[in-house]
Structures are given as C-alpha cells and as structure tokens.
One Martini backbone bead per residue (centre of mass of N, CA, C, O) as a GRO file, in nm:
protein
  113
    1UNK     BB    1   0.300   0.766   1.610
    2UNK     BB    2   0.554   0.627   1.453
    3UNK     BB    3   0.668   0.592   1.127
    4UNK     BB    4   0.658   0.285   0.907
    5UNK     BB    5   0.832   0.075   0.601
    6UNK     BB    6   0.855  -0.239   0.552
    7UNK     BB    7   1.007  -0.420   0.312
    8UNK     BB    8   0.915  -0.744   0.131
    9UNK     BB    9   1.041  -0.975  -0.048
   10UNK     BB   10   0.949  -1.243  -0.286
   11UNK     BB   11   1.029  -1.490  -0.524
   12UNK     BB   12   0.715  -1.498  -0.640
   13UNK     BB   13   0.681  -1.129  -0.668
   14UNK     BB   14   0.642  -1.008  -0.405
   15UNK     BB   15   0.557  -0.683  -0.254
   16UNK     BB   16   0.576  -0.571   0.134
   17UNK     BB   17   0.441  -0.339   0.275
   18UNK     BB   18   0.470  -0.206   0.608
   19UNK     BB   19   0.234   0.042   0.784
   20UNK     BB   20   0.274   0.257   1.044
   21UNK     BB   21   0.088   0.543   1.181
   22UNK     BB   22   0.137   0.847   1.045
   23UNK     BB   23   0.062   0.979   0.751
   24UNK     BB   24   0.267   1.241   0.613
   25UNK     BB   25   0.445   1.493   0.511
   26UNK     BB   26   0.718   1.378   0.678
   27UNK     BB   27   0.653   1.045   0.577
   28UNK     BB   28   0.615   1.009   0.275
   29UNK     BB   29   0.897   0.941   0.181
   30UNK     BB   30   0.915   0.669   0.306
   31UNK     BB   31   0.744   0.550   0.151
   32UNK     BB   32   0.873   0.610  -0.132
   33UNK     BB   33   1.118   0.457  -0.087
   34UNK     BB   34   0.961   0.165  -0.037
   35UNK     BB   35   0.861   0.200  -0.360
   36UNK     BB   36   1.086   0.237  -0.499
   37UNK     BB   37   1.248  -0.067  -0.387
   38UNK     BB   38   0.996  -0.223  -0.534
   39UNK     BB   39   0.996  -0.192  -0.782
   40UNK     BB   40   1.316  -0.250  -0.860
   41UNK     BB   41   1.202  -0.596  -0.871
   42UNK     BB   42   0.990  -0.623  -1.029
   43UNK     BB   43   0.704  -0.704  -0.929
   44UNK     BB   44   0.346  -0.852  -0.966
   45UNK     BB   45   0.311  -0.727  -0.665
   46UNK     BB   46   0.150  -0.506  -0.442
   47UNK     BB   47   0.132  -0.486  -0.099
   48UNK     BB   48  -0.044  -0.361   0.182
   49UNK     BB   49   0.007  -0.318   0.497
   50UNK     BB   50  -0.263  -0.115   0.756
   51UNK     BB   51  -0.341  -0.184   0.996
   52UNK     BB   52  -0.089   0.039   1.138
   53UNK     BB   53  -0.270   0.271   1.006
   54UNK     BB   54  -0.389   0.550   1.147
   55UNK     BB   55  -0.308   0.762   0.906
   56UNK     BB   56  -0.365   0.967   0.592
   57UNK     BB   57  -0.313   1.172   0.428
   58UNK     BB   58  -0.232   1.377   0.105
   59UNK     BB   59   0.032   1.245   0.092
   60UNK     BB   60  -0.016   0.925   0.067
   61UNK     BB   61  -0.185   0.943  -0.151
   62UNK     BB   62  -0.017   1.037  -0.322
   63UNK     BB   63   0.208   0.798  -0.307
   64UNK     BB   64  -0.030   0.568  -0.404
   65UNK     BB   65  -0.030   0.679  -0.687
   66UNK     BB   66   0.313   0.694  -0.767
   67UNK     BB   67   0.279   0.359  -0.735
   68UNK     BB   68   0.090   0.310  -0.950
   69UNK     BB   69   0.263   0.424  -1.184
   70UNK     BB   70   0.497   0.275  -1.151
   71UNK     BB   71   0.432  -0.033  -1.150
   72UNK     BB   72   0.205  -0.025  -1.320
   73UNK     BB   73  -0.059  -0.174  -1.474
   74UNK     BB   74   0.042  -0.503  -1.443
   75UNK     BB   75   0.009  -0.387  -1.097
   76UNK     BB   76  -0.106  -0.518  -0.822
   77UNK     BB   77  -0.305  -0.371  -0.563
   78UNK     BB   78  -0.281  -0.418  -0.210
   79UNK     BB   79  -0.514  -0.352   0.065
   80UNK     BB   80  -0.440  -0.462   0.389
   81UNK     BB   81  -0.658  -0.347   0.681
   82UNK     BB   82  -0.808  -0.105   0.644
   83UNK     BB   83  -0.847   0.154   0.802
   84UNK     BB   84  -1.128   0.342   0.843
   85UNK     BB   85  -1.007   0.651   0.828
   86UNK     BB   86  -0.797   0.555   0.562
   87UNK     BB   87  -1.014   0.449   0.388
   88UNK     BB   88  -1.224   0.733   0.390
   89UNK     BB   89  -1.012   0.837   0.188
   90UNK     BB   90  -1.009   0.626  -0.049
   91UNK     BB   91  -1.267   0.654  -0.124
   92UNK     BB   92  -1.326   0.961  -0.174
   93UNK     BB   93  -1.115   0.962  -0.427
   94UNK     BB   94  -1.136   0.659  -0.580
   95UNK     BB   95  -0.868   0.472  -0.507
   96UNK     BB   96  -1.075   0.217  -0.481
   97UNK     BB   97  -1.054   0.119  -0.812
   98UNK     BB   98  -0.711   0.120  -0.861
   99UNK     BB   99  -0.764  -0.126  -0.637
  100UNK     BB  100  -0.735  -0.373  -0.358
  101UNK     BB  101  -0.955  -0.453  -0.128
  102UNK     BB  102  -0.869  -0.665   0.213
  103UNK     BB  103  -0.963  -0.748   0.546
  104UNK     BB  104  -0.736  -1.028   0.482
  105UNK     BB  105  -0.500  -1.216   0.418
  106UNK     BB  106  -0.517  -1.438   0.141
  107UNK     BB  107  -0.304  -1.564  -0.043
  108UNK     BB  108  -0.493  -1.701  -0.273
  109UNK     BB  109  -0.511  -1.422  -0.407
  110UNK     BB  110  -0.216  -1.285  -0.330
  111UNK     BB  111  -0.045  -1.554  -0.422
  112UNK     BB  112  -0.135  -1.526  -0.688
  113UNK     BB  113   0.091  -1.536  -0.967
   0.00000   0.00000   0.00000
C-alpha cells in the first residue's frame, strides 16, 4: 500500500497528520515534511492520525523523535488508533513514554487546548 501523510490545522491550535500505508526509509522524508508543515503552524497540539498505518520502520520512527524535538517541549503529541505492530515498535523503543497513545479519537481530551 502506498504511504501517504495529510496534514490538516484547525484555528485552535492543532495540527493532525493522517498516515496511512508503510513508513520506511522511502516515505519517511514525506512524513518529515508533513512535520514540518505542521510545526510552522506553531501548533498547540500536534495529533497523529494511526489507524491506516500498516508498518513502521526505523525510519519512520526517526521521525517521530524529530516531530518530539521540532515541536518543543511545550507540544504534546497524540498518537491515535495505532495498529498493534506500529504501536509494538513504538513501546519497545520506549517512545510511548514521549507522546499520548489514544485507541481513539477523543475530542475532549485532545481538542483542550
């Protein structure tokens, strides 16, 4: 399946990347520019869309560390509906400590800014 990354800001503060397909080192730059699209927002929030992610390399999770630095400290990340073998990469590297894992979209949760 064919990688793709969306990204949509909303005026209060969030910026949400849909990812669908497999992340590797071919789709990772596209990933990183949808990051950095987003991050010029200077978002409050920055939510990552899961669910129709199939695979994730080490690539892709490269750029989830680079989304963590860009955004700074003060940007929390939401990583929502992520399927069982991109989330068991995500928690074996530890990187499930860095960001919120959602099983699905909350509004409440995630639209407080």
């Amino acid at each position: 399946m064919a990688f793709s990354a969306t990204l949509e800001t909303t005026s209060s503060g969030l910026a949400k990347i849909s990812l669908s397909g497999e992340l590797d080192a071919t789709t990772a730059p596209d990933f990183k520019t949808s990051v950095e699209e987003a991050a010029a927002t200077n978002p409050k929030r920055l939510v990552l869309l899961m669910q129709d992610l199939e695979y994730m390399a080490s690539a892709g999770l490269r750029i989830l560390i680079f989304a963590k630095q860009k955004m700074g400290a003060s940007v929390d990340i939401y990583m929502v509906e992520t399927q069982e073998l991109v989330l068991d990469t995500i928690q074996k590297t530890g990187f499930d400590q860095s960001v919120y894992l959602l099983d699905e979209y909350d509004a409440g949760i995630i639209e407080n800014v």
